[in-house]
Coordinates of C-alpha atoms in Angstrom, one line a residue:
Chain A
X255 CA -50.5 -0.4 40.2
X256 CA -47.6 -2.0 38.6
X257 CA -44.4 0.0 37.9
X258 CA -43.6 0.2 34.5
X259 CA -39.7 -0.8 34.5
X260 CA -39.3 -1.2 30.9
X261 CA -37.0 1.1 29.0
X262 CA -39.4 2.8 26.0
X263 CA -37.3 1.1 23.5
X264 CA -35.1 -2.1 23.4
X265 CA -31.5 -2.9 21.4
X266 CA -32.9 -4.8 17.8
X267 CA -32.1 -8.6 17.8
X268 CA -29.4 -7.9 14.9
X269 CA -28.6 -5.2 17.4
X270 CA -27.4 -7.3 20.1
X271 CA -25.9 -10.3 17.7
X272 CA -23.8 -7.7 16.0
X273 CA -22.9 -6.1 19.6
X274 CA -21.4 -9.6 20.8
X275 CA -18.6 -12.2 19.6
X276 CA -21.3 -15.0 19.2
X277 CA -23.7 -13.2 17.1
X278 CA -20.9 -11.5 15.0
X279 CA -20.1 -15.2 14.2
X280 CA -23.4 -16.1 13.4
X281 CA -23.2 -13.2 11.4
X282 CA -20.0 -14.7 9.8
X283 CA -22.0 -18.5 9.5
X284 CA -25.0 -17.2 8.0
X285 CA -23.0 -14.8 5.1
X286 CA -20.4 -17.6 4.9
X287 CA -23.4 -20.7 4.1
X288 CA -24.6 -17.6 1.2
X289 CA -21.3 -17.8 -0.3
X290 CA -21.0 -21.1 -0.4
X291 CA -24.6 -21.5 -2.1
X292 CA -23.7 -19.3 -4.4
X293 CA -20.3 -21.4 -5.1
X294 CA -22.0 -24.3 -5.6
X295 CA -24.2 -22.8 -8.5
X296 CA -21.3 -20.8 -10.0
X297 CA -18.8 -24.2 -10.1
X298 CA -21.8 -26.0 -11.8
X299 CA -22.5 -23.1 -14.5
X300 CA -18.8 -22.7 -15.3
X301 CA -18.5 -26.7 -16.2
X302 CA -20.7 -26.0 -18.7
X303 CA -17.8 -24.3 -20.5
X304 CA -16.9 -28.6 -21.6
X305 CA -19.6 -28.6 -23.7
X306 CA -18.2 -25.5 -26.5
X307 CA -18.2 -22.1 -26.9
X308 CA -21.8 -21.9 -27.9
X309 CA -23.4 -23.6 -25.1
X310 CA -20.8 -21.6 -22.7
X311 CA -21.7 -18.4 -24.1
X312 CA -25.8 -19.2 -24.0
X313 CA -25.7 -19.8 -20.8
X314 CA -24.1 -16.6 -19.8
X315 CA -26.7 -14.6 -21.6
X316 CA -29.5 -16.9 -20.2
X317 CA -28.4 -15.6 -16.5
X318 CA -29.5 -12.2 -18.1
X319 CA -33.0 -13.2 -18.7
X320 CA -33.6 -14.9 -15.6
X321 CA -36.7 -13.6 -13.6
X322 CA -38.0 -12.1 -17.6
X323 CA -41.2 -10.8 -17.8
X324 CA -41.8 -9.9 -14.0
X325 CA -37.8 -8.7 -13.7
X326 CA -36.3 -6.2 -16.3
X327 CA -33.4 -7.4 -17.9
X328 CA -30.1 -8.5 -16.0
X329 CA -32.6 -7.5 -12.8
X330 CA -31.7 -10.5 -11.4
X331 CA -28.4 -10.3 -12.0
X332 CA -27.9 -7.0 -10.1
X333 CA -29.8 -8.2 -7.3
X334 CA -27.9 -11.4 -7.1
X335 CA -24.9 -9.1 -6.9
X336 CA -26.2 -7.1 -4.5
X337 CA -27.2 -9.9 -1.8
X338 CA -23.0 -11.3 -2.3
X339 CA -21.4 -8.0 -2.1
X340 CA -23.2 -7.9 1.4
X341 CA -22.7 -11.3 2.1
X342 CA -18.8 -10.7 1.3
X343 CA -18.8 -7.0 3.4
X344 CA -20.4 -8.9 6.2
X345 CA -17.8 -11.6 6.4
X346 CA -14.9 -9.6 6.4
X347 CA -15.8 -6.7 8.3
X348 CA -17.0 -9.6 11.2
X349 CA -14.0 -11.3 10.6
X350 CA -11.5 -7.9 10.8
X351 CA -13.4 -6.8 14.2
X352 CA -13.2 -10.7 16.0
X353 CA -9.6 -11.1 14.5
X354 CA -8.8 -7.4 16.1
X355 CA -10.3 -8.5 19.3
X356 CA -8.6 -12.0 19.1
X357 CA -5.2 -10.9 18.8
X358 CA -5.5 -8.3 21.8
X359 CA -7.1 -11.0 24.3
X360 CA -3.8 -12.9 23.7
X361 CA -0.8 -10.4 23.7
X362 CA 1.7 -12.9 24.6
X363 CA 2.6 -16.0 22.9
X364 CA 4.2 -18.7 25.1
X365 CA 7.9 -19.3 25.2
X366 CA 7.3 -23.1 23.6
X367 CA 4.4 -23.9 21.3
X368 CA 2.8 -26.8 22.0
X369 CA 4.3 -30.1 20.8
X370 CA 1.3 -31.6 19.2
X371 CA 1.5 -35.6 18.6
X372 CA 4.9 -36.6 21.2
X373 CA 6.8 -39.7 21.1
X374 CA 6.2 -42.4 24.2
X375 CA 8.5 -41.2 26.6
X376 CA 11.6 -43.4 28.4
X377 CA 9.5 -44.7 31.3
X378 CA 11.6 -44.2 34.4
X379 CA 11.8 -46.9 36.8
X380 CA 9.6 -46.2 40.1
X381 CA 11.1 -45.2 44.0
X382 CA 10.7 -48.6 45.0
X383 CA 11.8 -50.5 42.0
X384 CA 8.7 -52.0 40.9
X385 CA 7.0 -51.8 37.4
X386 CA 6.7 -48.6 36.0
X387 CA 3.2 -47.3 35.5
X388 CA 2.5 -46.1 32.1
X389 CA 1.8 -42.4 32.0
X390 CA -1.8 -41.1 30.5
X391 CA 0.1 -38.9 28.0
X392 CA -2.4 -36.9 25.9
X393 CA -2.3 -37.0 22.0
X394 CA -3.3 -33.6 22.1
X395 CA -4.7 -32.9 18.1
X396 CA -3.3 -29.8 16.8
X397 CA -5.6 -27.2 15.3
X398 CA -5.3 -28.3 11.7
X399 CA -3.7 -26.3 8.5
X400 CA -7.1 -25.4 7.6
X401 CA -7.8 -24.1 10.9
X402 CA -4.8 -22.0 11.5
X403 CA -4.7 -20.4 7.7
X404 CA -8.2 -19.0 7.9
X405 CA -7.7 -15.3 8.4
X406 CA -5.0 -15.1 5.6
X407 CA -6.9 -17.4 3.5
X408 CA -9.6 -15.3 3.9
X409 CA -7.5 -12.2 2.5
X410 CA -6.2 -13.9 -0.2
X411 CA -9.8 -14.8 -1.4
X412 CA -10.7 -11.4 -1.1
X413 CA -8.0 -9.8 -3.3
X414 CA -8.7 -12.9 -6.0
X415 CA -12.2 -11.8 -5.7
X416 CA -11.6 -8.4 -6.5
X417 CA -9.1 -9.7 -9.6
X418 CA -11.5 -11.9 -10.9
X419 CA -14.4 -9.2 -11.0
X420 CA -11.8 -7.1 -13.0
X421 CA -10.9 -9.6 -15.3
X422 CA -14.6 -11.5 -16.3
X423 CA -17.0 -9.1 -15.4
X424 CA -15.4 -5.8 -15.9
X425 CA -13.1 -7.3 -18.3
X426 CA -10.5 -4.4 -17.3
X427 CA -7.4 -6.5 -16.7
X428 CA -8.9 -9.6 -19.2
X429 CA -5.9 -9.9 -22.2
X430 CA -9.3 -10.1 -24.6
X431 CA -12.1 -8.3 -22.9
X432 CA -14.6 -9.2 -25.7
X433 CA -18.2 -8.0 -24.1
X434 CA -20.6 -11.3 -24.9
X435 CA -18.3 -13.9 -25.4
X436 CA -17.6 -15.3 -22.3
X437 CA -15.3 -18.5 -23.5
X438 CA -13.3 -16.5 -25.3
X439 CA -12.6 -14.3 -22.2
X440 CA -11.9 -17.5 -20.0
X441 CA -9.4 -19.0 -22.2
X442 CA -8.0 -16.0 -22.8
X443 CA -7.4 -15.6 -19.3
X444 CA -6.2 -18.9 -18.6
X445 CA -3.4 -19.0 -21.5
X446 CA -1.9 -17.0 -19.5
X447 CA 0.3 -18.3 -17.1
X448 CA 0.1 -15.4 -14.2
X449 CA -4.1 -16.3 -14.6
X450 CA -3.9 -19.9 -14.0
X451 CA -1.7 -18.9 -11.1
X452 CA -3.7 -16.7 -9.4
X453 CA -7.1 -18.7 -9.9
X454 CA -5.5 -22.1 -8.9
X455 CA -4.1 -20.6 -5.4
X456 CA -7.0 -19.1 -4.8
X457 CA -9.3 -21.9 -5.5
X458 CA -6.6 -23.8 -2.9
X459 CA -6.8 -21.2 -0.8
X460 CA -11.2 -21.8 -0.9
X461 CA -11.1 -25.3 -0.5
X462 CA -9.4 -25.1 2.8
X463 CA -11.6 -22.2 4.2
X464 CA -14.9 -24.1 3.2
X465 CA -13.1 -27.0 4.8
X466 CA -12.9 -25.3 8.8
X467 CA -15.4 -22.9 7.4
X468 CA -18.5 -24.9 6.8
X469 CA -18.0 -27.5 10.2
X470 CA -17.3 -23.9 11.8
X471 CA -20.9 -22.9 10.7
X472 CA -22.5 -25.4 12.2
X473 CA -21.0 -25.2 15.5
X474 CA -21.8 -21.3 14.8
X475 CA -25.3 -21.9 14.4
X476 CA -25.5 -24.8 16.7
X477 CA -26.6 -27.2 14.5
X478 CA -23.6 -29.3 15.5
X479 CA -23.7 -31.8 17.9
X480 CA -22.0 -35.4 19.1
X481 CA -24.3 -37.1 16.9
X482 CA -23.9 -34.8 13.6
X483 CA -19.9 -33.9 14.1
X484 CA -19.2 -37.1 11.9
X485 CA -21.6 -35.9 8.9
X486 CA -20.8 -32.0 9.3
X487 CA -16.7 -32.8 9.3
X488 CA -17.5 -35.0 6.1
X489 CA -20.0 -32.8 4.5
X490 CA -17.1 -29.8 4.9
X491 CA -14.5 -32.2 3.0
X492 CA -16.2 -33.0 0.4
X493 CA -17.7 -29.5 -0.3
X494 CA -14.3 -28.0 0.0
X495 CA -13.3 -31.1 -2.4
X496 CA -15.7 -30.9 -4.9
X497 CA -15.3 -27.3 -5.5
X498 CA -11.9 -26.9 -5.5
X499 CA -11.4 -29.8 -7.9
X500 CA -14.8 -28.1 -10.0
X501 CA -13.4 -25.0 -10.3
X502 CA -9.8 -25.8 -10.8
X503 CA -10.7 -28.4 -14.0
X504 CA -11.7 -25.1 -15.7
X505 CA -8.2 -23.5 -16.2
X506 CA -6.3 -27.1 -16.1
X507 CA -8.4 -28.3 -19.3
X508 CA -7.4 -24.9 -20.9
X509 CA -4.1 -25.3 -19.8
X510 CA -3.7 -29.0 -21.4
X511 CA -6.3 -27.6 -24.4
X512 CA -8.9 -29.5 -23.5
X513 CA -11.1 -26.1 -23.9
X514 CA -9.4 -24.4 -26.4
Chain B
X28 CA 15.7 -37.4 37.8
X29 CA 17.9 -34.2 37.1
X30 CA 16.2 -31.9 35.0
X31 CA 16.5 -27.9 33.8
X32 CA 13.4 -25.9 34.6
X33 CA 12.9 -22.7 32.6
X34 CA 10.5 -20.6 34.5
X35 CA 8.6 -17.4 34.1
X36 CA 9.7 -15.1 36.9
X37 CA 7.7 -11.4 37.0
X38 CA 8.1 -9.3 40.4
X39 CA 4.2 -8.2 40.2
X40 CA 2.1 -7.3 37.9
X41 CA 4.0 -4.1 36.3
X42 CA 7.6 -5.7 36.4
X43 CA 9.0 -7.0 33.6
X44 CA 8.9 -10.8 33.2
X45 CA 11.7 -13.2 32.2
X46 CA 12.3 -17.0 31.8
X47 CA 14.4 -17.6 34.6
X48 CA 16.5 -21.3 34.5
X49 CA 17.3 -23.8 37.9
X50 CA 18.4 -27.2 37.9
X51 CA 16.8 -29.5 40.3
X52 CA 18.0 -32.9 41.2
X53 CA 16.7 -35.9 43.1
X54 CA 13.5 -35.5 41.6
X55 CA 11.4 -38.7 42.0
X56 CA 9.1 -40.3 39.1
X57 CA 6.4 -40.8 41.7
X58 CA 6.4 -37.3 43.1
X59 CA 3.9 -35.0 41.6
X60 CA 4.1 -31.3 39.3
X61 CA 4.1 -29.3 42.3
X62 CA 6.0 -31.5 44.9
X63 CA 8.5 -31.0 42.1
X64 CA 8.2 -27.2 42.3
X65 CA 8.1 -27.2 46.0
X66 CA 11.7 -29.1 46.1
X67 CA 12.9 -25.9 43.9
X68 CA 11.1 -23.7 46.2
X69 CA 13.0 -25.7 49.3
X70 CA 16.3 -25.0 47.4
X71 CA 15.5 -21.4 46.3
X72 CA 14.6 -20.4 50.3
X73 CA 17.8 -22.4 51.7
X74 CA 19.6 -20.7 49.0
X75 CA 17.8 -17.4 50.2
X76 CA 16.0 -16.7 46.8
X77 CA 12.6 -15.6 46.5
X78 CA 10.8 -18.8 46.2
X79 CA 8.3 -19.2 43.0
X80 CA 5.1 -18.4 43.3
X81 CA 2.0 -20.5 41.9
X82 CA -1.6 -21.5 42.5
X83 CA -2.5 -24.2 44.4
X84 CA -5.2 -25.8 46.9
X85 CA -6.8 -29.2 46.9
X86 CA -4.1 -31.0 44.8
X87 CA -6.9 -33.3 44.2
X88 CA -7.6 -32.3 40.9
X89 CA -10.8 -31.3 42.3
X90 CA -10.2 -27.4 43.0
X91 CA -9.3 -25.8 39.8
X92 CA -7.0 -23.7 41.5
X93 CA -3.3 -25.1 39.9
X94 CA -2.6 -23.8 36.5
X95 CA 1.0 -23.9 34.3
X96 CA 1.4 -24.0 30.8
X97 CA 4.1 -27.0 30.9
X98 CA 6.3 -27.0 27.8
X99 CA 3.5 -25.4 25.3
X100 CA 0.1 -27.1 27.1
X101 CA -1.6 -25.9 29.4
X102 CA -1.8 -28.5 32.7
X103 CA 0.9 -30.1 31.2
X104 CA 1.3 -33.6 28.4
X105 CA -1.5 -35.4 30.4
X106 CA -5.2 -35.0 30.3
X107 CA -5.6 -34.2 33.9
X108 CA -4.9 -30.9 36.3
X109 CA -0.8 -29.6 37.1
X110 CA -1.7 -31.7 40.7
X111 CA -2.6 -34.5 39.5
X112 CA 0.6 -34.4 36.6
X113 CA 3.5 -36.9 37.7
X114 CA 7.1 -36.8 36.9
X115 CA 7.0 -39.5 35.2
X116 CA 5.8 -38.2 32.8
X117 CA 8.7 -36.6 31.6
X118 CA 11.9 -38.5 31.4
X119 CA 15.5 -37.5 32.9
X120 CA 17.6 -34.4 32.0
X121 CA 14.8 -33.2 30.2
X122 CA 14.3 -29.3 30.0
X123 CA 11.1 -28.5 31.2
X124 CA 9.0 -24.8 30.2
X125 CA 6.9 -23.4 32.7
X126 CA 4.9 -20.4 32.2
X127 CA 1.5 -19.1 33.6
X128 CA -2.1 -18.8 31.5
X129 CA -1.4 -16.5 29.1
X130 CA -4.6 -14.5 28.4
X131 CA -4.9 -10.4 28.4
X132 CA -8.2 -10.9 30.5
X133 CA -5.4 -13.1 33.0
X134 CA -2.8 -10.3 34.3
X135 CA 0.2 -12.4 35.8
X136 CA -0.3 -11.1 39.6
X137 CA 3.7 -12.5 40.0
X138 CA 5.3 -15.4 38.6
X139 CA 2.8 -18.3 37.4
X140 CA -0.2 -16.9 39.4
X141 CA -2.6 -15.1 37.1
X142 CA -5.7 -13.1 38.3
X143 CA -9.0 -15.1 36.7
X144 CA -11.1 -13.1 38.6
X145 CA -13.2 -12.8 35.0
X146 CA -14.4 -16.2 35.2
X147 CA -16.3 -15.0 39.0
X148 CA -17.4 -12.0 37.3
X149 CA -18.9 -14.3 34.5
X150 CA -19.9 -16.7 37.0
X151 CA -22.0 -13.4 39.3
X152 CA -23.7 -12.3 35.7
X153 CA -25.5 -15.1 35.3
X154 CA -24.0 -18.6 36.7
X155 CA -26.9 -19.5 39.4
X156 CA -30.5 -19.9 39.4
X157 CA -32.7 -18.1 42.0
X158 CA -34.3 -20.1 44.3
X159 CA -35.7 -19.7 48.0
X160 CA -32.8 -20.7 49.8
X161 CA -33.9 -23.4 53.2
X162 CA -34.8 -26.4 53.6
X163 CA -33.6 -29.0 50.7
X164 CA -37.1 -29.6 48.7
X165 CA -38.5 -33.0 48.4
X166 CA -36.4 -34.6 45.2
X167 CA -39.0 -36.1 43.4
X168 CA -40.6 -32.2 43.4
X169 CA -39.0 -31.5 39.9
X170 CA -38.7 -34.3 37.5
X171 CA -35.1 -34.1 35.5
X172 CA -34.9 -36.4 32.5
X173 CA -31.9 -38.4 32.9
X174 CA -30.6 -37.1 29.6
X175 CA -30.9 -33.6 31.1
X176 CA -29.5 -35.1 34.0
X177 CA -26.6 -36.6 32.1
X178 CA -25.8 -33.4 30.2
X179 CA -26.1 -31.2 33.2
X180 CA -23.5 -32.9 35.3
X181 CA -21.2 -33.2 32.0
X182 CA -20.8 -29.6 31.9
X183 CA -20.9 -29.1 36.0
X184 CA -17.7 -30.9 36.4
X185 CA -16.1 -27.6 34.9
X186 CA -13.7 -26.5 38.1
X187 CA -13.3 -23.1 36.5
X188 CA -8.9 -23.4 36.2
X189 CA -8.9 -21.5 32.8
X190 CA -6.5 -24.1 31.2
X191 CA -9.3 -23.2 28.1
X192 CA -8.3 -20.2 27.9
X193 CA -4.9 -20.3 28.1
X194 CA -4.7 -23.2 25.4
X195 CA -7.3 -20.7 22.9
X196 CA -5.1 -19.2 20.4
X197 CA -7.6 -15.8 20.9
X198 CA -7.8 -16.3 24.9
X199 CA -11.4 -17.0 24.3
X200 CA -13.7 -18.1 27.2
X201 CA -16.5 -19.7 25.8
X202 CA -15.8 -23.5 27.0
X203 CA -15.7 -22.1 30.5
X204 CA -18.7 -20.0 29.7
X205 CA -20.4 -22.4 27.9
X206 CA -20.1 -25.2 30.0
X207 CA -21.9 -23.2 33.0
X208 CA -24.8 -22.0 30.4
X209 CA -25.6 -25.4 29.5
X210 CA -25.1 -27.2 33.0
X211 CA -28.4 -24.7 34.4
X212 CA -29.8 -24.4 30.9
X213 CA -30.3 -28.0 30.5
X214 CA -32.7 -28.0 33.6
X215 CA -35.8 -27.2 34.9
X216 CA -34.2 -25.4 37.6
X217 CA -32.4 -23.3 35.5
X218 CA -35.5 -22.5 33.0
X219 CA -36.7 -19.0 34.4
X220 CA -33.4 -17.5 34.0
X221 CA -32.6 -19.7 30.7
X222 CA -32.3 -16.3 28.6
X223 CA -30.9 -13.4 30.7
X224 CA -28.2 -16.0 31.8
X225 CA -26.7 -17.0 28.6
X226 CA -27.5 -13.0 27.4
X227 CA -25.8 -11.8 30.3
X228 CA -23.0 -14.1 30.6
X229 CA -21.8 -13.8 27.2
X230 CA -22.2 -9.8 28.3
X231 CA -19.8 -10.5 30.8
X232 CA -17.5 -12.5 29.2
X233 CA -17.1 -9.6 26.1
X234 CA -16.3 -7.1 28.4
X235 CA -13.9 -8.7 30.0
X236 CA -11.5 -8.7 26.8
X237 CA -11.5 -12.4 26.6
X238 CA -11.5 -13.3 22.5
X239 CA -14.1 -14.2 20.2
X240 CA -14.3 -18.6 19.2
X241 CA -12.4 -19.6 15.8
X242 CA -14.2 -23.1 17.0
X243 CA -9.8 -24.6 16.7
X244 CA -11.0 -27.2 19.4
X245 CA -8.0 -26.6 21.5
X246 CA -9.8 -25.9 24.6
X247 CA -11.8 -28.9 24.7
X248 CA -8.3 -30.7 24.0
X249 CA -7.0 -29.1 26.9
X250 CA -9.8 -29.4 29.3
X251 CA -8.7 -31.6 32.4
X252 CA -12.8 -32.0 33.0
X253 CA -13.1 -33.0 29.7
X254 CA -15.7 -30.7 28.4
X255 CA -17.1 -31.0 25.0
X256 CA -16.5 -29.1 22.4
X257 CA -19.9 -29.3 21.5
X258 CA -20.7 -27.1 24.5
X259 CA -19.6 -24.2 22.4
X260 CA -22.5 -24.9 19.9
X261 CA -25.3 -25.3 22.1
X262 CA -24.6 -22.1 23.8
X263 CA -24.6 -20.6 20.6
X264 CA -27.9 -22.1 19.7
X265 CA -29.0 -20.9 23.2
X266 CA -27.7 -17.1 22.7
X267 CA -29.3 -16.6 19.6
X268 CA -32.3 -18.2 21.0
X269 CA -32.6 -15.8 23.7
X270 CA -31.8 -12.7 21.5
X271 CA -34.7 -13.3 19.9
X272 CA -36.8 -14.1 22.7
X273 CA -36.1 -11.2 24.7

């Protein structure tokens, strides 16, 4: 007779992801790759805002309809809402617990930070006078601006998110807050110069956390590897470019009046 | 060379720990990190100080036993261990930082010598495959692709010094741990325990209050072995693998 060792029930697979640092960042990849899905879609809607008020404003009630007969109206909507909100809680609250844990497993910071890129040094001359041999100094590659400004890049994005919901969904803090016209809520928005602020730091503030973010997914997910670092590291760039430059023509052509 | 050394002195591990300076001169370019240090320790007994205290073994570069964060890096400006560092590297009257691994799951023990009894911890979780031990089996027994091969040896030349660690800006162990999960996990040796190790490793490596991976890359950067970054993503791939598979 074999003994039955098995415990009557065993942890969930979310259960142990969630339970370690690895899985919490795969947690983190996976949320983080919705986001940026949903960025993608978002940037390439809102450019539709070159081509007038009428088309701008079509659109936005078009996103209403989607999924009409089988979904009710704004259905999908609401569920599109639904699947970010947890993709954003998911993200943070990962990211708050690893940073928590991050900061305690290194209470002490060293007396000298590490130089980075040094100069050659003098090379001394050898015991015995001969030729001196060239040391194999390191060019050790710092961890990049992008790198180091995640975690308060992340908070920043999260407060502009929460602004942005207020001022062109709730329209609560919009200077127009006209329900169904859209354009007119945008440029209202961005004639104002504490708006463009705002949305252009923040859009900064993106392109530099898709920019570690994304390449940080895919070593995450362990998709990354010596052959695909090349392609991830550029894919990352040019996402991080392309959106940031996407969403920031918005409130620069209302700024110059472009979109008026 | 004369230089100024600024070094961490701590009594044990619940004193108080300051950077203490000493000048040393007559210092030769040739002479290695630690022959350095042991010419302050000469001059710290004859002077009747307490002489500094720091790991060392093999001084081969071999052990992984040396350590020092040297002026902000850990194992010093050179790609290589504290032994196998040379003065020359630095030039004359420099001022020179030295300061042990800085990590909470490291506790300075006194001076430069920090406990990394966490990496044998992570190492007895999971870091072995279980095999009748014997006679050596015929090698031709298991076949090992060479690109197995390749990979496997890569990640075995870990010597387990922690200079990962101590460069991580969280304190974070996965190269260390990583490099051990895919040396066995790449073989057919390894394949039995392929999921309870990297399960139970990464178990291990939680609890023992190292950080979490912000993949900043300055582990591999200061890696005297030279371990790849991309070590971190296959044990990634291989922990979320075996989550499944449990």
């Amino acid at each position: 007779m074999a003994l039955d060792t098995r415990t009557d029930r065993r942890p969930s697979f979310t259960g142990v992801l969630w339970r370690s640092t690895v899985g919490k960042k795969t947690a983190m990849a996976v949320s983080g790759i919705v986001m940026l899905l949903y960025l993608v879609v978002h940037m390439m809607g809102n450019l539709k805002i070159f081509f007038g008020a009428p088309d701008f404003n079509s659109y936005a009630a078009w996103l209403r309809t989607i999924g009409e007969p089988f979904l009710h109206h704004e259905w999908f909507l609401w569920i599109a809402r639904v699947v970010l909100v947890a993709a954003v809680v998911t993200h943070a609250v990962a990211a708050y617990q690893l940073s928590r844990r991050d900061i305690a497993a290194r209470p002490t910071k060293y007396a000298r930070p590490s130089p980075g890129r040094r100069p050659w040094p003098r090379l001394p001359q050898t015991s015995s006078g001969g030729t001196p041999i060239a040391p194999r100094l390191l060019l050790r590659r710092r961890a990049s601006y992008a790198t180091r400004t995640m975690r308060w890049g992340g908070v920043i994005l999260g407060l502009f998110i929460v602004w942005h919901v207020l001022d062109l969904t709730t329209l609560t803090v919009n200077p127009r807050a006209e329900a169904g016209h859209p354009y007119q809520n945008v440029v209202a928005t961005f004639s104002t110069w504490y708006g463009d602020v705002i949305y252009i730091v923040a859009m900064l503030a993106l392109g530099l956390h898709i920019r570690h973010g994304f390449w940080s997914a895919a070593q995450t997910l362990g998709a990354n590897r010596p052959g695909r670092d090349r392609l991830f590291k550029g894919l990352a760039n040019v996402l991080a470019a392309v959106l940031t430059v996407g969403f920031i023509a918005v409130p620069v052509s209302v700024m110059t009046g472009v979109v008026s | 060379m004369r230089l100024t050394l600024r070094v961490w002195r701590q009594k044990n591990a619940d004193a108080p720990g300051t950077m203490t300076p000493y000048e040393v001169d007559g210092i030769s370019p040739d002479m290695s990190f630690l022959e350095m240090l042991d010419t302050l320790n000469e001059q710290l007994i004859l002077d009747g100080d307490d002489p500094v205290a720091f790991d060392h073994d093999c001084r081969e570069g071999i052990c992984g036993a040396c350590s020092l964060v040297i002026n902000g890096d850990a194992h010093g400006p050179e790609r290589t261990t504290t032994c196998q560092l040379h003065m020359r590297s630095f030039s004359d009257g420099d001022t020179i930082d030295i300061e042990p691994w800085r990590a909470a799951a490291f506790p300075v023990v006194k001076d430069l010598v920090v406990d990394r009894s966490a990496f044998d911890r992570i190492i007895q979780s999971g870091g072995y495959i279980t095999a009748p031990t014997g006679s050596a089996p015929e090698a031709h027994a298991t076949a090992v692709p060479k690109p197995a091969a390749d990979t496997a040896f890569e990640h075995a030349e870990c010597i387990g010094c922690g200079a990962c660690v101590a460069a991580c800006p969280n304190g974070s162990a996965m190269l260390f741990t990583s490099a051990k999960v895919v040396h066995l996990n790449s073989l057919p040796q390894g394949a039995p325990e392929r999921e309870t190790r990297v399960l139970n490793m990464v178990g291990t490596m939680d609890a023992e209050g190292f950080g979490g991976c912000t993949n900043t890359g300055e582990c591999a950067t200061a890696c005297p072995k030279g371990i790849p970054l991309f070590s971190i993503a296959t044990m990634n791939r291989e922990f979320v693998r075996a989550a499944r598979k449990r």
